[in-house]
Coordinates of C-alpha atoms in Angstrom, one line a residue:
Chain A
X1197 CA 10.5 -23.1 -32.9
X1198 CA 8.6 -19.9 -32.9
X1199 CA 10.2 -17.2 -30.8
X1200 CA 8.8 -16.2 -27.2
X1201 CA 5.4 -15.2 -27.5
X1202 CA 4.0 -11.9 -25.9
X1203 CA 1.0 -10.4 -25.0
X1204 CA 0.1 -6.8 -26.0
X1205 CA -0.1 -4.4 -23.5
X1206 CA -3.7 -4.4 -23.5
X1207 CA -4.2 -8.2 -23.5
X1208 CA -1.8 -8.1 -20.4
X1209 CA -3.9 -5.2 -18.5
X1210 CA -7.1 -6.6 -19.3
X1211 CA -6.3 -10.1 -17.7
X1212 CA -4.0 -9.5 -15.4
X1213 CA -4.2 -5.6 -14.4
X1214 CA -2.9 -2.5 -15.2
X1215 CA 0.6 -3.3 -13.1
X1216 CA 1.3 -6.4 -14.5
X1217 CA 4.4 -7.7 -16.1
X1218 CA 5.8 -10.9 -18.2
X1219 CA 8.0 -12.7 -16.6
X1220 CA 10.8 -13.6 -18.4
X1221 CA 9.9 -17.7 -19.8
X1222 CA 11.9 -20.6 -20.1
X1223 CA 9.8 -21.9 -22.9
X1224 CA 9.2 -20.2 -25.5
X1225 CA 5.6 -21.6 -26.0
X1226 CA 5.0 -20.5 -22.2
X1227 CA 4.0 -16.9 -21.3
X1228 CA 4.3 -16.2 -17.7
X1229 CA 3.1 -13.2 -16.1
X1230 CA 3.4 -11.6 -12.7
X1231 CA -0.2 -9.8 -11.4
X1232 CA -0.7 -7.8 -8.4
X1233 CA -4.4 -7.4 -9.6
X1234 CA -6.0 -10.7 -10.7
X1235 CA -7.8 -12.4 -7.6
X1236 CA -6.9 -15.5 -6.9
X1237 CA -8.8 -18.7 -6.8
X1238 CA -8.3 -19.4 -2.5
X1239 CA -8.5 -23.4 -3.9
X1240 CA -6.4 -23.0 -6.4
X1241 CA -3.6 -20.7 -4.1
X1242 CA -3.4 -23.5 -1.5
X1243 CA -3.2 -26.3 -3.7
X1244 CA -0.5 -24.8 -5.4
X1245 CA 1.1 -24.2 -1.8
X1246 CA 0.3 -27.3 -0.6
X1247 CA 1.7 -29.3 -3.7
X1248 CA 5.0 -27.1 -2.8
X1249 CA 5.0 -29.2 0.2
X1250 CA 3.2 -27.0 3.0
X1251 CA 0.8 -28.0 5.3
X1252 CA -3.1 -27.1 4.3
X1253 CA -4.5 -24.0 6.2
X1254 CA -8.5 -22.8 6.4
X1255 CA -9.5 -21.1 3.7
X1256 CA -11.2 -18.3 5.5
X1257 CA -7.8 -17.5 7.0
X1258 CA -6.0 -17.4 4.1
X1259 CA -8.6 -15.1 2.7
X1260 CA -8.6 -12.8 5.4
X1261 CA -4.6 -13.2 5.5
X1262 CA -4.9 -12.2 1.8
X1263 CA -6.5 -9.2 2.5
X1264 CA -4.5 -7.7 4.9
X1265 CA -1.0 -8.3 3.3
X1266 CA 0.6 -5.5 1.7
X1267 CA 1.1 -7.6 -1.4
X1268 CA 1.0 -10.6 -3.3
X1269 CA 1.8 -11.2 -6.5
X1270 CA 0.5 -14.4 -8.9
X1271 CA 2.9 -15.7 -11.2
X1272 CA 0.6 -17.1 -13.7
X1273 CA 1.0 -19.7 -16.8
X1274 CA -0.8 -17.4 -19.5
X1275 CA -4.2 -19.0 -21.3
X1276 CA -6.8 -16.6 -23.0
X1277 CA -9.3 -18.3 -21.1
X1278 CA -7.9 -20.6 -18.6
X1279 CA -4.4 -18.4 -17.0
X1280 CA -3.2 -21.3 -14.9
X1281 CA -1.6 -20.2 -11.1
X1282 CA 2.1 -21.2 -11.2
X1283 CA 3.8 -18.9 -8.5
X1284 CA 3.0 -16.9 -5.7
X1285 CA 4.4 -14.4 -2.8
X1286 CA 3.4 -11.9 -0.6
X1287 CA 4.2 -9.1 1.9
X1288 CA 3.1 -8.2 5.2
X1289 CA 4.8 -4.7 6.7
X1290 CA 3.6 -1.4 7.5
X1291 CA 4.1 -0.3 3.9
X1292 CA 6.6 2.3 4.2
X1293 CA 9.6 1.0 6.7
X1294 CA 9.9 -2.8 6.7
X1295 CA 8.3 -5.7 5.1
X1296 CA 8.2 -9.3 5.1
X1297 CA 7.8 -11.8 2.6
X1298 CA 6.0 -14.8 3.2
X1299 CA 4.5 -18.0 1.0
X1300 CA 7.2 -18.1 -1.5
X1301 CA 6.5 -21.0 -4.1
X1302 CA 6.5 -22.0 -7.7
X1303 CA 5.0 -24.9 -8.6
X1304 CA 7.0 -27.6 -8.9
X1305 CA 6.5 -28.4 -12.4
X1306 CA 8.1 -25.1 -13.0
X1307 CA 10.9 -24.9 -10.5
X1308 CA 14.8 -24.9 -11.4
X1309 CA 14.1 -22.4 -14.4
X1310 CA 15.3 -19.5 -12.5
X1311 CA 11.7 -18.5 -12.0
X1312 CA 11.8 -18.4 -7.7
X1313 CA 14.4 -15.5 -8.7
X1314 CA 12.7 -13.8 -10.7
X1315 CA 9.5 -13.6 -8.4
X1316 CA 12.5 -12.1 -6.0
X1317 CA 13.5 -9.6 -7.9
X1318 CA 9.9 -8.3 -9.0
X1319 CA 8.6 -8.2 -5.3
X1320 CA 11.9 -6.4 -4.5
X1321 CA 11.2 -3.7 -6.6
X1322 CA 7.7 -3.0 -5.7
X1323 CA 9.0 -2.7 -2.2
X1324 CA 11.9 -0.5 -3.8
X1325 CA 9.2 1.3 -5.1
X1326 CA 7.3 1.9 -1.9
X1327 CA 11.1 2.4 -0.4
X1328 CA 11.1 0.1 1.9
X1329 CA 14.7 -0.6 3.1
X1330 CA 13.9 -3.1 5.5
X1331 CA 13.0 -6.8 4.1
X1332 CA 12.9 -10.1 6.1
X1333 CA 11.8 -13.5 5.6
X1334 CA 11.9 -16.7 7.2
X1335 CA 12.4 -19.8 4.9
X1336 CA 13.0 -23.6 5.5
X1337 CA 17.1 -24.4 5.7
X1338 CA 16.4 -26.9 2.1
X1339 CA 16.2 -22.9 0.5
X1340 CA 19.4 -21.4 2.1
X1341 CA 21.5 -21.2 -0.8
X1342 CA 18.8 -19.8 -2.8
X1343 CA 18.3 -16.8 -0.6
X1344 CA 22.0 -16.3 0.0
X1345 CA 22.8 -16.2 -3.6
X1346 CA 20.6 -13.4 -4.1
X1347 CA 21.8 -11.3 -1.3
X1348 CA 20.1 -11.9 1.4
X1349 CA 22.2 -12.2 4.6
X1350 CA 21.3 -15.3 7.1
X1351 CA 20.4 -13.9 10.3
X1352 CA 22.0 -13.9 12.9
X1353 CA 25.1 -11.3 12.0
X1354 CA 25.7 -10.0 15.2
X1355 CA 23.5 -6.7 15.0
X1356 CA 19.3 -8.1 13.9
X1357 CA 19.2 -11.0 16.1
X1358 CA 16.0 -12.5 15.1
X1359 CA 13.1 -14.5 17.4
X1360 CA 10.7 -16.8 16.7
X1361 CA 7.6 -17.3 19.5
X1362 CA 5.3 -20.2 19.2
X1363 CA 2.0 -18.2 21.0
Chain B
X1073 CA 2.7 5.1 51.4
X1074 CA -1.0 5.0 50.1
X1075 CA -1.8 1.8 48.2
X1076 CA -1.7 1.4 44.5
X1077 CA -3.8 4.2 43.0
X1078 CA -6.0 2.0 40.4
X1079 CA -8.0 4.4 37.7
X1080 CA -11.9 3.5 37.8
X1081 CA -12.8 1.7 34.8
X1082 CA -15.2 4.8 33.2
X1083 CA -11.8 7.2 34.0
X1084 CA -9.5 4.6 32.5
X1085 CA -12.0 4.6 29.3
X1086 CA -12.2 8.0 29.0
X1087 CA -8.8 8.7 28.3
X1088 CA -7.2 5.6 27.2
X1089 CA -10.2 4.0 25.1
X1090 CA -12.3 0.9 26.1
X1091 CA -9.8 -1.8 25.5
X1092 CA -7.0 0.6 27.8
X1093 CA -5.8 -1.7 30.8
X1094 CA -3.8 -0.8 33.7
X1095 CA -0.6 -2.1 33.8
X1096 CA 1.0 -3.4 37.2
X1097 CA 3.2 -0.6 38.6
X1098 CA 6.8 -0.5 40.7
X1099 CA 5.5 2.8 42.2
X1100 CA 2.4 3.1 44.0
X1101 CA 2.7 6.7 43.3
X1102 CA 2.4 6.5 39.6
X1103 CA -0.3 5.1 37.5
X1104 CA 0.4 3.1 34.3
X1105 CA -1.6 2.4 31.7
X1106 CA -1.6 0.2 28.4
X1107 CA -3.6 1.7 25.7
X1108 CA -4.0 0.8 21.9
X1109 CA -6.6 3.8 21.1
X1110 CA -4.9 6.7 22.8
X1111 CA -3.3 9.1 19.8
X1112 CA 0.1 9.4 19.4
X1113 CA 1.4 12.8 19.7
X1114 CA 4.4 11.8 16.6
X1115 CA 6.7 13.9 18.1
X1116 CA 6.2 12.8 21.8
X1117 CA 7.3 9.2 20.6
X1118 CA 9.9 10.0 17.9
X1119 CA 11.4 11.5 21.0
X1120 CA 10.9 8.3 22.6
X1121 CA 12.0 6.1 20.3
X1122 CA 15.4 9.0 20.2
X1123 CA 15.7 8.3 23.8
X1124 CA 15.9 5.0 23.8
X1125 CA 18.9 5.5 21.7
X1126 CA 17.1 5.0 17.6
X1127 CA 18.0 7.0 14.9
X1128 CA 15.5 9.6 14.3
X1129 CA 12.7 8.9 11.0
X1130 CA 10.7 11.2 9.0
X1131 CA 7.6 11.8 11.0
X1132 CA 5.5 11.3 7.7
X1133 CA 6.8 8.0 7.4
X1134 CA 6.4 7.3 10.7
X1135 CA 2.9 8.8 10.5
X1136 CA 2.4 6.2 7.6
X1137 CA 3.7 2.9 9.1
X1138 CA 1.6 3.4 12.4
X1139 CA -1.6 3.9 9.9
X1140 CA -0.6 0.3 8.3
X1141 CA 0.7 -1.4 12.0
X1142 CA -1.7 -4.0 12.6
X1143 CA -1.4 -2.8 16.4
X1144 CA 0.2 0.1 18.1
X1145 CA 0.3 0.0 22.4
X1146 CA 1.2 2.8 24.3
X1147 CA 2.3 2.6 27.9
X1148 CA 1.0 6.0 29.6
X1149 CA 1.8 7.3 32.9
X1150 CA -1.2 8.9 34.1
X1151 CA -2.0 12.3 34.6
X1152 CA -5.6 13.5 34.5
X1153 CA -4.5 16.2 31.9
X1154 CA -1.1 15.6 30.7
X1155 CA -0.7 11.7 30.3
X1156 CA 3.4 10.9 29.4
X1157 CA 4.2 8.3 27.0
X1158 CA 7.0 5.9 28.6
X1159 CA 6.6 3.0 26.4
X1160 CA 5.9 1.6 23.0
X1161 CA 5.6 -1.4 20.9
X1162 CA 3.9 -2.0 17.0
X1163 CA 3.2 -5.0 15.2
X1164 CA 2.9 -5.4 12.0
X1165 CA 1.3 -8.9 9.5
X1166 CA -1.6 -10.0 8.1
X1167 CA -3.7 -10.2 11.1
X1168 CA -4.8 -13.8 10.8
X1169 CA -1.3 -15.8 10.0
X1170 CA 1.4 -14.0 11.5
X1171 CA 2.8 -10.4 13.4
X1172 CA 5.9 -9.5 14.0
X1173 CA 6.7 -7.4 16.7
X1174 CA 8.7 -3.8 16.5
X1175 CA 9.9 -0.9 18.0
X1176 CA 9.5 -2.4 21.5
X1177 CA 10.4 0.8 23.7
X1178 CA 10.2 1.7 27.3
X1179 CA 11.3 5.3 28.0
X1180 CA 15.1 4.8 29.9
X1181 CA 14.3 6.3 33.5
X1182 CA 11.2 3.8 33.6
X1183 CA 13.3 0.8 32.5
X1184 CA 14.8 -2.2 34.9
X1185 CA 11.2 -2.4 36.6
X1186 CA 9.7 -5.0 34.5
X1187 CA 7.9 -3.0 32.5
X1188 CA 9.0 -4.0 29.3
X1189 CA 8.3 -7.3 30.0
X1190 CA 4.9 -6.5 30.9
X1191 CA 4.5 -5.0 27.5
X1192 CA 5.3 -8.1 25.6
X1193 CA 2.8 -10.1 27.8
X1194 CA 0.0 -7.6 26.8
X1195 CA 1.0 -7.7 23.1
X1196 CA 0.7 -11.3 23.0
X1197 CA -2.0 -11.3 24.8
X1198 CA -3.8 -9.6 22.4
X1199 CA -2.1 -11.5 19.3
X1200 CA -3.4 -14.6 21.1
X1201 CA -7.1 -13.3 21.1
X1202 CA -6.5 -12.7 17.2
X1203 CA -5.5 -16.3 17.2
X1204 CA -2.1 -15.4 15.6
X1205 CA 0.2 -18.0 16.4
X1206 CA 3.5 -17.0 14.5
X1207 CA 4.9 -14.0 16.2
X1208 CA 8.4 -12.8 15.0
X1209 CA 10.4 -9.4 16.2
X1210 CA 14.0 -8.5 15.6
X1211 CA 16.2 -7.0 18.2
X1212 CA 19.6 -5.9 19.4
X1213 CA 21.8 -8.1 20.6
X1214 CA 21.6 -6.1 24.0
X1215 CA 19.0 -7.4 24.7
X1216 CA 18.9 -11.0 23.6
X1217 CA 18.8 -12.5 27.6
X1218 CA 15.5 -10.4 28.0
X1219 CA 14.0 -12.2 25.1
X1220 CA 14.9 -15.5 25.4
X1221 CA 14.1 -14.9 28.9
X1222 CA 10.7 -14.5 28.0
X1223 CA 10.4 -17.5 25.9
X1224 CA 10.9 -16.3 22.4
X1225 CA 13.5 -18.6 20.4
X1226 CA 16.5 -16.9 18.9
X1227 CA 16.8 -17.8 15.4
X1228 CA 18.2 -19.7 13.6
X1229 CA 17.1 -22.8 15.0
X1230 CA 17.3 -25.1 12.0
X1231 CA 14.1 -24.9 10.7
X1232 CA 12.8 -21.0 10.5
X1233 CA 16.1 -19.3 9.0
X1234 CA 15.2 -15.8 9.2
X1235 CA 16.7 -13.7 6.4
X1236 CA 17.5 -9.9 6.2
X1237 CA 18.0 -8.2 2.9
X1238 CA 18.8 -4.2 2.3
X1239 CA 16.6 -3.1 -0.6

């Protein structure tokens, strides 16, 4: 067993932008890396959501979604040539006083190794960076436990009552 | 009592931008106006915003977040020179996808009249021509009845939790 393998900081910028990051990997033969920078393949994106179990949207909205979120971040399966899309995530807000996440997935072939958390806590700090205070989401009830264990409160507490309108 | 005094469309234009629209008045004597390309003076709406009982915010990161709000709608009482901002609402998201709604505002001395409601009809009106169907907003409990009144779904309803988390 060879210990976890790591890219150089240069191999990491040069494939995946100057503010990437490893993630840390449950497998040692596995390097995972989060990128705000590389573009996504739009095929690739919703097949990975869509093999999460969400329904298929048109690509041209999703591309133009894409472009006006604040963020999104690619968890990808490092390959010199091939880097493989595992994760994903973004952010809508206004950039400087609230933010929502949306499109939360790993790959099932990579779930339950803590990775979902991980892709949490990075996106976190970025907004933390930006300091943004104010982070929502909505999520299906199967994640509850996941969100709650991580600090997130379920709305509603009494004082952010939250709405939902079907337009 | 003269009739409602209606703007002519080149007035309306002039001051408020081509997409302005008048908004239906309690008081024939006063003129109202919806308007997404009118400036902001910041301080006239922090003020607003104070009035209607917010904390105050940094006007440069107020100044910031309206930059990145996917939409901004002020409601104007007209004036030929000095038009008076008595209402507000911002959405933010990704423009295709989803919006959520915030900082709905109508000054206090112009509230009970309907007004506000008229506001959210306009800003989903316009959401709908982006053909954004998942339209979100938190609010006080306060004003819960005026929501759901309006058709919006308080969360959770079993299937969208809606999470809150302070970065």
């Amino acid at each position: 067993m060879v210990g976890s393998y790591s890219l150089t900081p240069d191999c990491l910028a040069q494939s995946y932008g100057q503010r990437a990051k490893e993630c840390p990997s449950p497998d040692s033969q596995i390097t995972l890396v989060f990128s705000q920078d590389r573009p996504f393949d739009l095929i690739e994106l919703e097949q990975l959501l869509v093999d999460v179990g969400w329904s298929r949207r048109p690509l041209r909205r999703v591309r133009k979604a894409l472009d006006n979120s604040l963020l999104k971040v690619g968890l990808w399966r490092h390959d010199p040539k091939f880097p493989r899309l595992v994760g994903f995530a973004r952010c809508t807000g206004d950039g400087v006083l609230e933010a929502t996440v949306w499109d939360v997935a790993v790959h099932p072939l990579y779930q339950g190794n803590g990775l979902g958390k991980e892709l949490m806590i990075y996106i976190l700090e970025l907004l933390k960076e930006m300091e943004i205070k104010r982070v929502t989401l909505f999520a299906d009830p199967g994640v509850v436990d996941f969100y709650v264990g991580q600090g997130w409160e379920l709305e509603p507490q009494g004082n952010r009552c939250c709405f939902w309108y079907a337009n």
